[in-house]
Structure formats: C-alpha cells, structure tokens
Short mmCIF file of C-alpha atoms in Angstrom, two decimals:
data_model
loop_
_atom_site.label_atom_id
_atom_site.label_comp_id
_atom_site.label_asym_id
_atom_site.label_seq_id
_atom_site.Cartn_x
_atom_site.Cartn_y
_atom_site.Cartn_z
CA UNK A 9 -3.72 25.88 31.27
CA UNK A 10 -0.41 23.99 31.49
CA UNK A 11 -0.22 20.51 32.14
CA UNK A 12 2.41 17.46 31.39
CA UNK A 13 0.93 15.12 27.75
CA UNK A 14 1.00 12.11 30.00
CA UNK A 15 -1.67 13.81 32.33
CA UNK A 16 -3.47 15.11 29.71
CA UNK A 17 -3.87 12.09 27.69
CA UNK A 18 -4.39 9.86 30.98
CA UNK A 19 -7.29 12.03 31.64
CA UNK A 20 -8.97 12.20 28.62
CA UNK A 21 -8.47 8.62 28.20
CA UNK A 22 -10.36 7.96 31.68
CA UNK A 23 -13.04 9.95 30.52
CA UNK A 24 -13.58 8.44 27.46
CA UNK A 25 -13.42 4.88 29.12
CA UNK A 26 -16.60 5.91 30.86
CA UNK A 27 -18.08 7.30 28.49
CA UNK A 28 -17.47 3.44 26.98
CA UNK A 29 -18.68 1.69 29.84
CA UNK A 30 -22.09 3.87 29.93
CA UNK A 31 -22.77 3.34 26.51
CA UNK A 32 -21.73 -0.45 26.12
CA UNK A 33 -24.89 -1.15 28.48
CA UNK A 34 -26.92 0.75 25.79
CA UNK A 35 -26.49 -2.54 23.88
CA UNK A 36 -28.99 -4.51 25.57
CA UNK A 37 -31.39 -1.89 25.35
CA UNK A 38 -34.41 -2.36 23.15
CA UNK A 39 -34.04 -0.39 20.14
CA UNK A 40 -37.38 1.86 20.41
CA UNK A 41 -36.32 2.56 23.92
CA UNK A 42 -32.88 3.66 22.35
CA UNK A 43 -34.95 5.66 19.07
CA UNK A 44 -37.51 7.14 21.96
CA UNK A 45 -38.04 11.28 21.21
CA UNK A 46 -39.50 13.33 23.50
CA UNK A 47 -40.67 16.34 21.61
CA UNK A 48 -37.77 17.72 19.99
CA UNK A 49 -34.81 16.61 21.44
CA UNK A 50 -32.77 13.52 20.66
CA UNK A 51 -32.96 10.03 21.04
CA UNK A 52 -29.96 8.41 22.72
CA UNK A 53 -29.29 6.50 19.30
CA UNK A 54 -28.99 10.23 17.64
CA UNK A 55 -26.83 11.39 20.29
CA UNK A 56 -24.39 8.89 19.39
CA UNK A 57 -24.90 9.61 15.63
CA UNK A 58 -24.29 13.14 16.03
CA UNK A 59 -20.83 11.78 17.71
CA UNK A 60 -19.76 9.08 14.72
CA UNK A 61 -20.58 12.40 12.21
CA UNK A 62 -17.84 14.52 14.35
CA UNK A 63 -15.92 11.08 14.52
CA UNK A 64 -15.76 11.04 10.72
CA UNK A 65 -14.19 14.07 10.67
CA UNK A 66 -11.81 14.20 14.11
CA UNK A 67 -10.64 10.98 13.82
CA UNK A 68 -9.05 11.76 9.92
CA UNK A 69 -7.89 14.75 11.21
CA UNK A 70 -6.26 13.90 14.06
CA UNK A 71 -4.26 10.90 12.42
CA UNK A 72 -3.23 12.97 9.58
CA UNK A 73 -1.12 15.28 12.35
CA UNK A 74 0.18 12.46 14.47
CA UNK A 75 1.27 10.86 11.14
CA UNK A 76 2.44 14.15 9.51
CA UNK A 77 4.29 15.16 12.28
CA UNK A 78 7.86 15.97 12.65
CA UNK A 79 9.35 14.36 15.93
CA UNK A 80 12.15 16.44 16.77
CA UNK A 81 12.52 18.91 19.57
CA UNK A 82 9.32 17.60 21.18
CA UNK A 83 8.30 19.32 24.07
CA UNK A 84 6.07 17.09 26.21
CA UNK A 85 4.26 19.83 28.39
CA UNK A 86 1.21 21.28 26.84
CA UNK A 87 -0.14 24.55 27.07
CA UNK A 88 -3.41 25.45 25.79
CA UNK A 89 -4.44 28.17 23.52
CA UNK A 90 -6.51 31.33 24.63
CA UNK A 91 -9.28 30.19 21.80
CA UNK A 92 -8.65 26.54 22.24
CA UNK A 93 -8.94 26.78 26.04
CA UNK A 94 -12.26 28.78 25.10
CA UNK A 95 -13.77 25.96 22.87
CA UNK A 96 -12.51 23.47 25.25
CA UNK A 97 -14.57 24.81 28.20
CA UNK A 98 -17.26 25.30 26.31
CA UNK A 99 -17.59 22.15 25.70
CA UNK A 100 -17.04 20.81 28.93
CA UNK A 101 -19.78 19.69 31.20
CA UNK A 102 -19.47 21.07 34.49
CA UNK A 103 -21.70 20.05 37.84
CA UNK A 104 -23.29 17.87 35.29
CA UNK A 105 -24.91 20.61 33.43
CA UNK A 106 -26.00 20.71 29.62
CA UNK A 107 -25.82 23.83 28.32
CA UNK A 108 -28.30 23.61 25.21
CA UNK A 109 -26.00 24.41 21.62
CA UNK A 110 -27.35 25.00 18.45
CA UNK A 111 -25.38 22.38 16.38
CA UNK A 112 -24.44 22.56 12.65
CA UNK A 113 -26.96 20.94 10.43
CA UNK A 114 -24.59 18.66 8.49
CA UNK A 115 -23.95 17.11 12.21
CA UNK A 116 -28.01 16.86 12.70
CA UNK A 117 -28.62 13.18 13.31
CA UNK A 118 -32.60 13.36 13.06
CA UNK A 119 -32.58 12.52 9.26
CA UNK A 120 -32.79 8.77 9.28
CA UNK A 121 -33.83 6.29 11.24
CA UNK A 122 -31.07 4.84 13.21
CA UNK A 123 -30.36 1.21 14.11
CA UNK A 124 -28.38 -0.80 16.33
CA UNK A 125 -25.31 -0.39 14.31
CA UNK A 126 -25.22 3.16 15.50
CA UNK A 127 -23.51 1.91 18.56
CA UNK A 128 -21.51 -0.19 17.08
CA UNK A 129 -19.97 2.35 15.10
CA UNK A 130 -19.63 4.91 18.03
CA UNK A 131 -17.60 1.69 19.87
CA UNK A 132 -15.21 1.40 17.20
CA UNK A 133 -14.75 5.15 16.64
CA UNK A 134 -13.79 5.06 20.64
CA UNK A 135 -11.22 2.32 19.74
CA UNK A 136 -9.61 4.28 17.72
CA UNK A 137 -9.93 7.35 19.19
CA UNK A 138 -8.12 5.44 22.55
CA UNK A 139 -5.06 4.43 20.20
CA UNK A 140 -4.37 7.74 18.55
CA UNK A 141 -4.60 9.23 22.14
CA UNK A 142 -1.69 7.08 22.74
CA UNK A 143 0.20 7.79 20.00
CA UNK A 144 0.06 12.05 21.21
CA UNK A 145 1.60 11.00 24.38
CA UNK A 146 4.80 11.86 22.29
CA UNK A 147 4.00 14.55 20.18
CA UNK A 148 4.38 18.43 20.47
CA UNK A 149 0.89 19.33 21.27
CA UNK A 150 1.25 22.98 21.54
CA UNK A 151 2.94 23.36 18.25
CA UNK A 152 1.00 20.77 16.34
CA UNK A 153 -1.86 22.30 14.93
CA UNK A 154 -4.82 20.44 14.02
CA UNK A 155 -8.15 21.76 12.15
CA UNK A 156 -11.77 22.36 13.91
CA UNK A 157 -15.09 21.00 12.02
CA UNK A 158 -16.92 24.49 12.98
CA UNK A 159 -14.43 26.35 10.42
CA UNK A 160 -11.19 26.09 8.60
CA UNK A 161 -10.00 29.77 9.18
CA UNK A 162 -8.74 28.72 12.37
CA UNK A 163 -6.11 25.60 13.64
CA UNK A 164 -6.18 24.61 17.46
CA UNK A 165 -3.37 23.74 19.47
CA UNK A 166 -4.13 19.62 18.78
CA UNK A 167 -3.86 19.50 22.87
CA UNK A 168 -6.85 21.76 22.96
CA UNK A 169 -8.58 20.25 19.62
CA UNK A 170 -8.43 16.35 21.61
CA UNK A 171 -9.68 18.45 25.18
CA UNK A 172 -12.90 19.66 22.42
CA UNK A 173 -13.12 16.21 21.10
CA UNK A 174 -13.35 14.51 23.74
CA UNK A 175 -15.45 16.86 26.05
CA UNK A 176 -17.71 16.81 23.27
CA UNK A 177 -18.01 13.03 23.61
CA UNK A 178 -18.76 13.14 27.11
CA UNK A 179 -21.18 16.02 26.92
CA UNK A 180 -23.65 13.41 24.17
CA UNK A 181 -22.92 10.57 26.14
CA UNK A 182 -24.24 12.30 29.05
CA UNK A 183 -27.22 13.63 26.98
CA UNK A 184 -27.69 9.85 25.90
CA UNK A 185 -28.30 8.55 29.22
CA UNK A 186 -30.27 11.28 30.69
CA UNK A 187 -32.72 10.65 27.25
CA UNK A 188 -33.42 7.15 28.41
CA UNK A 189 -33.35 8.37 31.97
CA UNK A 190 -36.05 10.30 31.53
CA UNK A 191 -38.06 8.11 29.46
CA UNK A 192 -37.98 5.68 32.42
CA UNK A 193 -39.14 8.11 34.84
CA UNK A 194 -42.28 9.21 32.22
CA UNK A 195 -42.92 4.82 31.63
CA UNK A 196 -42.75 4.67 36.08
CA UNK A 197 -45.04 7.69 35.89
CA UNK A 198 -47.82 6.83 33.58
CA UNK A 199 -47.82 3.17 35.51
CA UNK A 200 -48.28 5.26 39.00
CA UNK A 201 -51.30 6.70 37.18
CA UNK A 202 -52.72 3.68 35.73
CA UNK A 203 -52.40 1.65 39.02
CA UNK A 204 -54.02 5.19 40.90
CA UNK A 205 -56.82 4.76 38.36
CA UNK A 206 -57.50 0.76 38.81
CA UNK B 7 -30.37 -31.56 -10.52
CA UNK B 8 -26.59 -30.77 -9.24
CA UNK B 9 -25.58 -31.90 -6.11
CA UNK B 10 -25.38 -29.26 -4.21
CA UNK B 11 -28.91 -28.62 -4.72
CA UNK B 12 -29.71 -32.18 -3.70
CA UNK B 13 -27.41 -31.31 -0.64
CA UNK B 14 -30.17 -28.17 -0.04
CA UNK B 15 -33.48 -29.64 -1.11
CA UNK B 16 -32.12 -32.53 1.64
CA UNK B 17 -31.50 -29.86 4.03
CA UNK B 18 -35.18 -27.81 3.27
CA UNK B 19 -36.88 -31.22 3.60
CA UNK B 20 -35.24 -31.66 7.24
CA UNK B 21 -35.99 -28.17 8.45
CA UNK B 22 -39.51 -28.61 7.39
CA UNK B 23 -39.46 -31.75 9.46
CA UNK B 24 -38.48 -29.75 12.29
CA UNK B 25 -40.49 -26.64 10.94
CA UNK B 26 -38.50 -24.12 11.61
CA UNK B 27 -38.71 -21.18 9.80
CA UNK B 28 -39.62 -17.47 10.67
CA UNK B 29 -40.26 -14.05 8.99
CA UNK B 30 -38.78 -11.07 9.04
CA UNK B 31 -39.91 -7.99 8.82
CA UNK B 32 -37.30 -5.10 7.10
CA UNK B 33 -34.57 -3.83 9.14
CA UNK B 34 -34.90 -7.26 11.57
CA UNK B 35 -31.29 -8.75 11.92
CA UNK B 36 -30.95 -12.32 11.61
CA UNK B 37 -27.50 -12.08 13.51
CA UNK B 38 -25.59 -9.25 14.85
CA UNK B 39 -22.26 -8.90 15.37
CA UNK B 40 -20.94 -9.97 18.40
CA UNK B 41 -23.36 -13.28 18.90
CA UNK B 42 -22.04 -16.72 17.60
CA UNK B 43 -23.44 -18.03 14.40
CA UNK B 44 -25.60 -20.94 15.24
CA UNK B 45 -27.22 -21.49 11.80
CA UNK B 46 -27.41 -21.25 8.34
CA UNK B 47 -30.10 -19.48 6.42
CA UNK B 48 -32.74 -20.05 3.56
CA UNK B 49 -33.74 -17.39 1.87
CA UNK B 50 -37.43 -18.61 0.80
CA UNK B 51 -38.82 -15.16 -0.31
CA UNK B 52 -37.48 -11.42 0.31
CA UNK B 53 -33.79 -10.43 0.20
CA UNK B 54 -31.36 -9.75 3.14
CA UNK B 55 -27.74 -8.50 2.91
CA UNK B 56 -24.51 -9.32 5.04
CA UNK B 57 -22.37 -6.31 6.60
CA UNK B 58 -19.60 -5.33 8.37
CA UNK B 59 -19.36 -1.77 10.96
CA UNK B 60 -16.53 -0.19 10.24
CA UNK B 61 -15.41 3.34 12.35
CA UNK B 62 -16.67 5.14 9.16
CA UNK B 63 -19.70 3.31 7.28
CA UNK B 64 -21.10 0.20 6.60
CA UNK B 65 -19.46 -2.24 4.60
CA UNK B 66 -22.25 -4.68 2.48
CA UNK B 67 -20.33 -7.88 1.73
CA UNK B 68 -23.22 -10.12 0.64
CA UNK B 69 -26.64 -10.23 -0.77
CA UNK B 70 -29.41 -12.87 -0.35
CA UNK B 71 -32.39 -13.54 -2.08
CA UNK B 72 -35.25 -15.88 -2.87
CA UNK B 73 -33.22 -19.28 -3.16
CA UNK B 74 -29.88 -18.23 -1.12
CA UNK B 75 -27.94 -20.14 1.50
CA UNK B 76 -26.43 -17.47 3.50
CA UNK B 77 -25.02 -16.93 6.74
CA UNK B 78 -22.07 -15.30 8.73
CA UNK B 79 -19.92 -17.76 7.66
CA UNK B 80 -16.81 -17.43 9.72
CA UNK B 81 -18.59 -17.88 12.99
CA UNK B 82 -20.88 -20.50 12.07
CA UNK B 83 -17.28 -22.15 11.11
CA UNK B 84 -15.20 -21.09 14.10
CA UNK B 85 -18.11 -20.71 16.94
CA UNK B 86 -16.42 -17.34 17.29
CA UNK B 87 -18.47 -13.78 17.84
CA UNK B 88 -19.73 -12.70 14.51
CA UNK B 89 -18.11 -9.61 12.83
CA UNK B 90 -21.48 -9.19 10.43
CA UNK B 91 -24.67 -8.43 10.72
CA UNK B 92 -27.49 -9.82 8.68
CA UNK B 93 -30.25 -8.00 8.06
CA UNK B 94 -33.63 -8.24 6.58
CA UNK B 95 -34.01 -5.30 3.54
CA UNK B 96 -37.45 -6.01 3.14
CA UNK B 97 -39.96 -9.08 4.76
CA UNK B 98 -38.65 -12.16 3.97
CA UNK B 99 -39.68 -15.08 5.22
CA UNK B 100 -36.50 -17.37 5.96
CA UNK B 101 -35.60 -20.88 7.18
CA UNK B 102 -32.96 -21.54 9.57
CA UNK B 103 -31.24 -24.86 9.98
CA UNK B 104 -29.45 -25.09 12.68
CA UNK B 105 -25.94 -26.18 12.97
CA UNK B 106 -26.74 -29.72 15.14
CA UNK B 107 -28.84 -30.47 11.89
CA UNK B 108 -26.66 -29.73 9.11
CA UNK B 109 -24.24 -31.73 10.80
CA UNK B 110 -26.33 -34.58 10.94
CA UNK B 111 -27.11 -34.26 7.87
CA UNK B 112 -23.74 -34.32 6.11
CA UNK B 113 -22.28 -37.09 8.47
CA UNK B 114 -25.56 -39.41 6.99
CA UNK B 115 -23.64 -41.03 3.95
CA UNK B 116 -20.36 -40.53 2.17
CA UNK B 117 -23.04 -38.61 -0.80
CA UNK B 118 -24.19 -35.95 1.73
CA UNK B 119 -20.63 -35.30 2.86
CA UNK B 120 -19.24 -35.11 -0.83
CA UNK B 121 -22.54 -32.69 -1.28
CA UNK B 122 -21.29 -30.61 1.14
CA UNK B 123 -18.01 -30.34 -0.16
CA UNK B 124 -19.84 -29.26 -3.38
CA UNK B 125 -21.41 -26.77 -1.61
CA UNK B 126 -18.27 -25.12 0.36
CA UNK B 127 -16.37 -25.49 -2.97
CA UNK B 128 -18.57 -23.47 -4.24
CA UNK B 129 -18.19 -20.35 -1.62
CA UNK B 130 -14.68 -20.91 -1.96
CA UNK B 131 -15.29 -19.81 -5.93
CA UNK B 132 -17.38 -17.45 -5.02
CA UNK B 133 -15.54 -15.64 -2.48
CA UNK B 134 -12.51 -15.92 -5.57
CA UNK B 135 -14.63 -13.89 -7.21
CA UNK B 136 -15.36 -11.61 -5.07
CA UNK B 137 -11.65 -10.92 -4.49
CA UNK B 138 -11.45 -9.84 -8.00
CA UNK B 139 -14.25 -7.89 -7.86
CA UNK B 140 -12.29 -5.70 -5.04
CA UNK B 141 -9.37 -5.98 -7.36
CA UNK B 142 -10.85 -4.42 -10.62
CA UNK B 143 -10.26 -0.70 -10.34
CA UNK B 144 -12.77 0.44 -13.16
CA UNK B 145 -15.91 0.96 -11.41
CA UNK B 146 -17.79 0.39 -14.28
CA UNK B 147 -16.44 -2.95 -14.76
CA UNK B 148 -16.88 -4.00 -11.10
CA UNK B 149 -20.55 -3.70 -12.09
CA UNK B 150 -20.10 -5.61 -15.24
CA UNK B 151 -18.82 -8.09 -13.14
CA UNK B 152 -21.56 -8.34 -10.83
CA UNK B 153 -24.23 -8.35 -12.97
CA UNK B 154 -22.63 -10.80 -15.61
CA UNK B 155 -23.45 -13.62 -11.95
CA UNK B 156 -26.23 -11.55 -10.77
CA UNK B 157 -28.73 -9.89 -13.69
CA UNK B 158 -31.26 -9.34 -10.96
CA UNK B 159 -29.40 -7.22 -8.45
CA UNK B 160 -31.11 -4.27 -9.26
CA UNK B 161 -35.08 -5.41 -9.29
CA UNK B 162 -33.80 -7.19 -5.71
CA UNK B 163 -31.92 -5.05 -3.58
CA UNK B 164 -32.04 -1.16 -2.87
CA UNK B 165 -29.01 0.69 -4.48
CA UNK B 166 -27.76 2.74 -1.88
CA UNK B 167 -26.74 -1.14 -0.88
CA UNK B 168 -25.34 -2.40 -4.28
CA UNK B 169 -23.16 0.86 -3.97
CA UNK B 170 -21.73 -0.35 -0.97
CA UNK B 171 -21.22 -3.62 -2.15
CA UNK B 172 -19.26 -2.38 -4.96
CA UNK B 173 -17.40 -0.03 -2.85
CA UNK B 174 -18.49 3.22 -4.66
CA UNK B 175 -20.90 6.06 -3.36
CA UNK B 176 -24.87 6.15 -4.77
CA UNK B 177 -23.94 8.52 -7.13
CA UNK B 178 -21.07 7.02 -8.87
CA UNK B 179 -23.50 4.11 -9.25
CA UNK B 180 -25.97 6.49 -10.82
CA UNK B 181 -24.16 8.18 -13.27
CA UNK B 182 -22.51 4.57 -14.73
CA UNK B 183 -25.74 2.98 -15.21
CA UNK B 184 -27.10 5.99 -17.09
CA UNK B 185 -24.37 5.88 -19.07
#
C-alpha cells in the first residue's frame, strides 16, 4: 500500500472522529446498561478499557518518535510494510465483521469494576491521539519506526503502527455499540414475552 | 468557636431549614466532570474524594470526611463545567447547600461576609499547602507532610487513593510506611 501522509492521516482522523461521536452518546447511558455482560464477552465500558490500556502504551510511544525524530529529507508518501500491512488488516473491520481475537491478558479489562470515568479517559486519550496524528502529517512514516505492544522484537513502519492503532480503536468501538445493541434487543424481547404472557 | 465554624454551623442550621441532605452510597458521584457546580458539600458521616481524568490515570486532589466542606471549587466559583469528579468512597450521608443559599447567607450582615472570607482564606492556605506538598520531592516526606494536617488519613480513606493523592504508586506507599 502506497498512499500520500495527508490522506493517510485525513483518514484515520475521520475514523477516529466517529468512533468519538458513537461513544460520546455512551455518556448518557446508565452505567449498568454500560457494565451489562452477556456471558463472557465484554461490557461496552470494558471495551473502552481494553482501549485506554493500549492507549497507555501507543500514545507514549508514538510521541516519543514524533518528538525523537529527525526532520530532514522527509518523504511525505508512505508505504506500508509487508508485516505492518499484515497487522494492519488484521485489525481492520471489514463489511462490519468482528473477527473474535484472543487478546493479551495484561490488556484484559474484566478485572475491576469500571465506572463512568472509563469514558472519560477513552475521550481524552482520543484528544490526544487527534493531535499527534497531526503532528505525523510531516514526518517520514516509512522510515520512522515505532514499537508494537504484542512484542518488542519487531518495529513497524509508524504509518502502519497508527493504521493498527487506530483500526484497533474502531474495531472496540464497534464491539461497544453492538454490546448495548444487543442488550436492547434481549430488554425489547423479554417485554414481547411478558406482554404475550399478560 | 472560630468563625469560620460559626460561618458553617450558620450554614448547617439553614440547610436543615430547607432539609436538604442525601446519602450516598460508595462509588455515587456527587458531581462529574463536565456539569456546573451548583453547591457546596457537608460531609456529615463517610468520606468522599475529589479527582481529576487525566489520558493516563486518575488524579485524587482532595479528601473529605466527617466534618468537611468540600466541593469542585472552580466551577461552583466560575459557573463553568467541572473538571472533577466527586465521589462517594464509602456511604456517606452528605448535605448540600446550594449556591442561592450560601449567597444569602453571606450577603446577611457584614459578620457572615467577613466569615466567609475566613473561610476562603482558609482554602487559599490550604491549597498553599498543597502546592508544597507537590513540591517536596522525598516521598517520604510528602507523607510526613500530610499526616502532620491529617493523622487520620489512613483509618479514613482507602490507600490505593492516598497514593494518588501523594502522587506515588500503592507500593511506594507500602514500603515507606513499613519502614
């Protein structure tokens, strides 16, 4: 894949601004409709946890190289990496599909309960996630190399580690609102009963 | 008594009047951020603390127990959103006097308004303090600092808290107190 920063970054930055917008209306949720588990899998709230935990890491990570980096001879066309373009599409969702993923346990939200602040942190995180993606418009992102949480044998291209990021994002977001989703439809379904009963 | 608490037994009095007061059951958030501070709070039994979201963790500012006046302070002041939250770290029953009445209140008599002034001198002092506190690099005499003006910090509020208060992680906080 080969494709000018600018389009890159405008991209990603209209995907994450959904991904804002969806979960900004998550704030007038009630918060056991927002802790709701259904069996096994998430709540929306740990979705969004499971996000700030990669946040904590990304977000370091991907300052340090923006700040670290040497601005000469910058080529502003990025071309992705044969394993970043792997990881990348991995990640992405595609025809609105979740693939299921085993994730690593030190990003495993179900530990505590979760509150309200949750969000608020995930908001913030997207601030400054928004800002550094500005700040890459003029960076080298094929030659920059920036670190991956799942090991540090390997660098990505930092082109292909914001594409991961940020498809990452959307992917939880995504599983966020399908979790309340679907606790709607079960709520709409037990009332259909309970009115077929009366 | 001093006058600020003359200023506060004048302000319990008038929110008994008015009777409003309310529990709240751990984890319940007075205020979140985001909403304008209407009111100021009285602590009448359990503990609460104040906090700030950053992108990273939470940030405990404050701590409020039986007795306290607390609230988010820069909103009540401004009538801006509220960059705190205050939450409820175990029951506590709590009375809230709301801005209208305090108001009232201190605009009764030249001696309720130089109460007051007591009263905000006193934050001022107190947030002086705190300063320091951030200043002081030895972690072990932040909390020498702390609980010189608070020797009950520990029976009252949970320490993964009073860590974050003092800017240090759980552990640091262990390992200096058994020391």
């Amino acid at each position: 894949m080969q494709i000018e920063n600018n389009k890159l970054i405008d991209d990603l930055l209209r995907r994450m601004e959904s991904c804002k917008r969806i979960v900004k209306e998550f704030e007038s949720l009630p918060i056991n409709k927002l802790q709701f588990k259904k069996g096994e899998r998430w709540s929306a709230l740990e979705c969004l946890e499971h996000l700030n935990l990669y946040g904590d890491f990304y977000l370091v990570e991907i300052e340090k190289r923006i700040i670290t980096n040497p601005r000469k001879n910058v080529s502003t066309k990025f071309k992705s990496g044969i394993l970043g373009n792997y990881f990348a599409n991995l990640m992405e969702v595609k025809d609105g599909k979740i693939t299921k993923m085993k994730s690593p346990k030190d990003k495993n939200p179900s530990r505590s309960p979760l509150s309200i602040t949750t969000i608020s942190r995930f908001l913030k995180q997207q601030e400054r996630l928004v800002t550094l993606l500005n700040q890459c418009r003029s960076i080298d992102l094929s030659k920059t190399r920036a670190a991956i949480s799942l090991t540090n044998l390997i660098k990505l291209r930092l082109g292909d580690t914001l594409r991961f990021y940020c498809y990452h994002i959307e992917r939880h977001v995504l599983q966020a609102q399908r979790a309340l989703e679907e606790q709607g439809q079960m709520i709409r379904e037990l009332e259909r009963r309970q009115l077929g009963h009366g | 008594m001093t006058s600020e608490q003359l200023f506060i037994k004048r302000l319990l009095d008038a929110a008994d009047a008015k009777g409003i007061s309310k529990i709240f059951s751990k984890g319940e958030y007075l205020i979140k951020e985001g909403q304008v501070e209407q009111s100021i709070y009285f602590i009448e039994a359990g503990a609460v603390r104040v906090f700030h979201v950053t992108e990273f963790e939470e940030q405990t500012i404050r701590f409020g127990y039986e007795g306290s006046i607390i609230t988010s302070l820069s909103s009540f002041i401004t009538g801006k959103a509220s960059e705190f939250y205050i939450e409820a770290l175990r029951k506590s029953t709590v009375k809230i006097i709301q801005k209208q009445l305090l108001l009232e209140i201190v605009n009764e008599s030249t001696e309720t308004l130089r109460q007051y002034n007591k009263l905000l001198e006193g934050l001022i002092i107190q947030q002086m303090e705190r300063e320091i506190d951030l200043l002081t690099e030895s972690p072990a005499k932040r909390l020498q600092r702390v609980l010189a003006r608070s020797p009950n910090l520990f029976q009252e509020i949970p320490l993964k808290y009073i860590a974050s208060y003092l800017r240090m992680t759980p552990e640091t906080l262990s390992r200096i107190r058994n020391s």
